Structure formats: C-alpha cells, structure tokens
C-alpha cells in the first residue's frame, strides 16, 4: 500500500481552500479596511481615543483599535469657515454679522484634546460678538474693519498648538435700527 498523500491526510475532502476563500479572506479584508487608513497628501490623520489624540500621521498608513479608537482626517490646506455672529452694540442695537474665518492646521500633538473646526468657528463668533458689544452702531462697520487685522492673532492664542487662524473678515453687517411692532 502506498503512503498516503500529505494533503489528503490533513484535509481528505480538499475543502480547506474554501474556508480560506469564504471565511478567512473576507474577515482579513474587513479588519484591514476598518483598522488601517492611508494618509493622503495635504492631510493629517489623527487617531482619537476618548476625545484625545493618541497618534498622528502625516504620511503612509495609520492603524487603530476598532471600538476603542477612531480616525479623524484633518486637512493641512487653509479651510474657510462661515460665521454668523449675533450681538448687540453698546448703544443697544441688535446686530447680525456674517464673516469668514480661515484656519490652517499645521500640526497636532499626541496627548492633546481634539478640537474640531466647528469649535474654532464658535470661538471666532464669540470674539466678534464681544467686539461688537464694545462698539456703537454709528461707527460699527469702520471699527469692525479696523479690528479684522487683530483677530487672527487673538484667535490663534485660543486655538490648540499647531492650529492657526490666518484671516477673519466680516463680509456683511445688518443692524436693526428700529424697535419691533407694537
């Protein structure tokens, strides 16, 4: 009697390839697609764990633990955020101002809290609202234009390290000069 073939002794039906093809292959593909991200040019990929930055990658591939960590892509290109500011001047006139905030993320430090762009927009809206509260309606537009050059530096100090406000410009101001209907 000839010695048994190695393959038939281990897998007499020859179906091991089916298990690899149907179970193991798709499982590995799924794990790879959910746990690995490629960092594209012009972005930083953050791995966040409980709101903190665990790891930062500028190029190549980055991994995460599913369920414990999540990916957040951040553009390193300038990002323009629209702002709507509602405030009241020092002489009691309600004002709505529209503005554009330009933010650039240059770097993010591991261990720091993650600050999304929406939070930077809220900080900018609060900064403009506080400035409007100090002004009178007669000189509102001219005074806001004069303050525009100071706001980016002020906002950059409030933002996390590596995030810079490069411009904040008021595009439209609307003041309600008359009282409501009686």
GROMACS .gro file of C-alpha atoms in nm:
model
  182
    1UNK     CA    1   0.000   0.000   0.000
    2UNK     CA    2   0.142   0.336  -0.098
    3UNK     CA    3   0.193   0.602   0.171
    4UNK     CA    4  -0.097   0.847   0.196
    5UNK     CA    5  -0.063   1.184   0.023
    6UNK     CA    6   0.011   1.467   0.273
    7UNK     CA    7  -0.279   1.682   0.151
    8UNK     CA    8  -0.539   1.406   0.172
    9UNK     CA    9  -0.426   1.304   0.520
   10UNK     CA   10  -0.480   1.652   0.663
   11UNK     CA   11  -0.782   1.751   0.452
   12UNK     CA   12  -0.939   1.443   0.298
   13UNK     CA   13  -1.212   1.643   0.120
   14UNK     CA   14  -0.978   1.907  -0.024
   15UNK     CA   15  -1.206   2.190   0.102
   16UNK     CA   16  -0.953   2.390   0.305
   17UNK     CA   17  -0.923   2.646   0.028
   18UNK     CA   18  -1.299   2.709   0.055
   19UNK     CA   19  -1.263   2.802   0.423
   20UNK     CA   20  -0.981   3.041   0.338
   21UNK     CA   21  -1.172   3.193   0.048
   22UNK     CA   22  -1.511   3.229   0.221
   23UNK     CA   23  -1.427   3.292   0.588
   24UNK     CA   24  -1.069   3.395   0.648
   25UNK     CA   25  -1.013   3.610   0.335
   26UNK     CA   26  -1.317   3.839   0.378
   27UNK     CA   27  -1.255   3.860   0.753
   28UNK     CA   28  -0.898   3.978   0.698
   29UNK     CA   29  -1.015   4.224   0.432
   30UNK     CA   30  -1.282   4.364   0.666
   31UNK     CA   31  -1.037   4.405   0.956
   32UNK     CA   32  -0.784   4.573   0.727
   33UNK     CA   33  -1.040   4.817   0.587
   34UNK     CA   34  -1.171   4.916   0.932
   35UNK     CA   35  -0.836   4.932   1.113
   36UNK     CA   36  -0.598   5.086   0.859
   37UNK     CA   37  -0.611   5.422   0.679
   38UNK     CA   38  -0.380   5.571   0.422
   39UNK     CA   39  -0.279   5.932   0.477
   40UNK     CA   40  -0.333   6.134   0.160
   41UNK     CA   41  -0.117   6.432   0.062
   42UNK     CA   42  -0.238   6.756   0.220
   43UNK     CA   43  -0.388   6.596   0.530
   44UNK     CA   44  -0.307   6.466   0.874
   45UNK     CA   45  -0.483   6.159   1.013
   46UNK     CA   46  -0.547   6.161   1.386
   47UNK     CA   47  -0.626   5.851   1.588
   48UNK     CA   48  -0.858   5.960   1.869
   49UNK     CA   49  -0.924   5.774   2.190
   50UNK     CA   50  -1.186   5.923   2.427
   51UNK     CA   51  -1.152   6.270   2.272
   52UNK     CA   52  -0.772   6.280   2.294
   53UNK     CA   53  -0.523   6.247   2.013
   54UNK     CA   54  -0.349   5.912   2.057
   55UNK     CA   55  -0.141   5.913   1.737
   56UNK     CA   56  -0.076   6.148   1.444
   57UNK     CA   57   0.042   6.056   1.094
   58UNK     CA   58   0.135   6.291   0.809
   59UNK     CA   59   0.213   6.020   0.552
   60UNK     CA   60   0.193   5.645   0.499
   61UNK     CA   61  -0.052   5.423   0.683
   62UNK     CA   62  -0.201   5.453   1.029
   63UNK     CA   63  -0.378   5.186   1.236
   64UNK     CA   64  -0.637   5.190   1.511
   65UNK     CA   65  -0.812   4.954   1.754
   66UNK     CA   66  -1.176   4.926   1.640
   67UNK     CA   67  -1.424   5.020   1.910
   68UNK     CA   68  -1.159   5.196   2.119
   69UNK     CA   69  -1.021   5.445   1.871
   70UNK     CA   70  -1.145   5.635   1.568
   71UNK     CA   71  -0.987   5.810   1.271
   72UNK     CA   72  -1.022   6.182   1.203
   73UNK     CA   73  -0.888   6.332   0.881
   74UNK     CA   74  -0.771   6.694   0.908
   75UNK     CA   75  -0.675   6.899   0.604
   76UNK     CA   76  -0.349   7.091   0.617
   77UNK     CA   77  -0.481   7.326   0.348
   78UNK     CA   78  -0.645   7.656   0.451
   79UNK     CA   79  -1.008   7.598   0.546
   80UNK     CA   80  -1.265   7.880   0.527
   81UNK     CA   81  -1.542   7.857   0.788
   82UNK     CA   82  -1.852   8.076   0.757
   83UNK     CA   83  -1.957   8.256   1.076
   84UNK     CA   84  -2.290   8.404   1.185
   85UNK     CA   85  -2.249   8.646   1.474
   86UNK     CA   86  -2.546   8.776   1.672
   87UNK     CA   87  -2.473   9.052   1.920
   88UNK     CA   88  -2.583   9.392   2.050
   89UNK     CA   89  -2.386   9.716   2.027
   90UNK     CA   90  -2.303   9.926   2.334
   91UNK     CA   91  -2.595  10.156   2.248
   92UNK     CA   92  -2.845   9.866   2.239
   93UNK     CA   93  -2.882   9.793   1.865
   94UNK     CA   94  -2.917   9.425   1.763
   95UNK     CA   95  -2.657   9.325   1.504
   96UNK     CA   96  -2.613   9.021   1.282
   97UNK     CA   97  -2.274   8.995   1.113
   98UNK     CA   98  -2.157   8.742   0.858
   99UNK     CA   99  -1.786   8.666   0.849
  100UNK     CA  100  -1.533   8.419   0.710
  101UNK     CA  101  -1.266   8.257   0.925
  102UNK     CA  102  -0.965   8.097   0.758
  103UNK     CA  103  -0.792   7.829   0.966
  104UNK     CA  104  -0.481   7.621   0.889
  105UNK     CA  105  -0.382   7.310   1.085
  106UNK     CA  106  -0.005   7.278   1.073
  107UNK     CA  107   0.049   7.014   1.341
  108UNK     CA  108  -0.132   6.827   1.619
  109UNK     CA  109   0.039   6.695   1.930
  110UNK     CA  110  -0.038   6.346   2.061
  111UNK     CA  111  -0.200   6.364   2.404
  112UNK     CA  112  -0.380   6.690   2.331
  113UNK     CA  113  -0.757   6.723   2.325
  114UNK     CA  114  -0.914   6.709   1.980
  115UNK     CA  115  -1.061   7.044   1.874
  116UNK     CA  116  -1.282   7.023   1.563
  117UNK     CA  117  -1.316   7.313   1.320
  118UNK     CA  118  -1.667   7.386   1.450
  119UNK     CA  119  -1.521   7.475   1.790
  120UNK     CA  120  -1.277   7.717   1.624
  121UNK     CA  121  -1.575   7.877   1.449
  122UNK     CA  122  -1.757   7.918   1.783
  123UNK     CA  123  -1.451   8.083   1.937
  124UNK     CA  124  -1.435   8.325   1.643
  125UNK     CA  125  -1.806   8.405   1.669
  126UNK     CA  126  -1.765   8.480   2.040
  127UNK     CA  127  -1.464   8.704   1.969
  128UNK     CA  128  -1.652   8.909   1.709
  129UNK     CA  129  -1.963   8.927   1.930
  130UNK     CA  130  -1.757   9.067   2.221
  131UNK     CA  131  -1.605   9.326   1.988
  132UNK     CA  132  -1.949   9.435   1.863
  133UNK     CA  133  -2.067   9.480   2.225
  134UNK     CA  134  -1.792   9.742   2.274
  135UNK     CA  135  -1.884   9.946   1.964
  136UNK     CA  136  -2.154  10.198   1.878
  137UNK     CA  137  -2.378  10.149   1.576
  138UNK     CA  138  -2.266  10.474   1.405
  139UNK     CA  139  -1.910  10.355   1.356
  140UNK     CA  140  -1.975   9.980   1.357
  141UNK     CA  141  -1.860   9.891   1.004
  142UNK     CA  142  -1.544  10.105   1.014
  143UNK     CA  143  -1.449   9.981   1.361
  144UNK     CA  144  -1.501   9.615   1.263
  145UNK     CA  145  -1.277   9.661   0.957
  146UNK     CA  146  -1.007   9.810   1.181
  147UNK     CA  147  -1.030   9.512   1.420
  148UNK     CA  148  -1.005   9.248   1.145
  149UNK     CA  149  -0.624   9.257   1.143
  150UNK     CA  150  -0.602   9.185   1.520
  151UNK     CA  151  -0.849   8.894   1.535
  152UNK     CA  152  -0.639   8.617   1.376
  153UNK     CA  153  -0.361   8.657   1.634
  154UNK     CA  154  -0.611   8.667   1.919
  155UNK     CA  155  -0.788   8.354   1.792
  156UNK     CA  156  -0.464   8.165   1.731
  157UNK     CA  157  -0.378   8.203   2.101
  158UNK     CA  158  -0.714   8.043   2.192
  159UNK     CA  159  -0.678   7.752   1.949
  160UNK     CA  160  -0.469   7.441   2.024
  161UNK     CA  161  -0.099   7.436   1.939
  162UNK     CA  162  -0.045   7.382   1.565
  163UNK     CA  163  -0.377   7.539   1.456
  164UNK     CA  164  -0.357   7.893   1.324
  165UNK     CA  165  -0.627   8.144   1.234
  166UNK     CA  166  -0.485   8.321   0.929
  167UNK     CA  167  -0.774   8.556   0.848
  168UNK     CA  168  -1.109   8.669   0.981
  169UNK     CA  169  -1.307   8.907   0.763
  170UNK     CA  170  -1.653   9.047   0.820
  171UNK     CA  171  -1.845   9.023   0.492
  172UNK     CA  172  -2.184   9.165   0.589
  173UNK     CA  173  -2.332   9.359   0.881
  174UNK     CA  174  -2.702   9.402   0.944
  175UNK     CA  175  -2.826   9.623   1.227
  176UNK     CA  176  -3.186   9.651   1.342
  177UNK     CA  177  -3.221  10.026   1.399
  178UNK     CA  178  -3.595  10.036   1.477
  179UNK     CA  179  -3.788   9.864   1.753
  180UNK     CA  180  -4.035   9.581   1.695
  181UNK     CA  181  -4.403   9.632   1.605
  182UNK     CA  182  -4.621   9.741   1.894
   0.00000   0.00000   0.00000
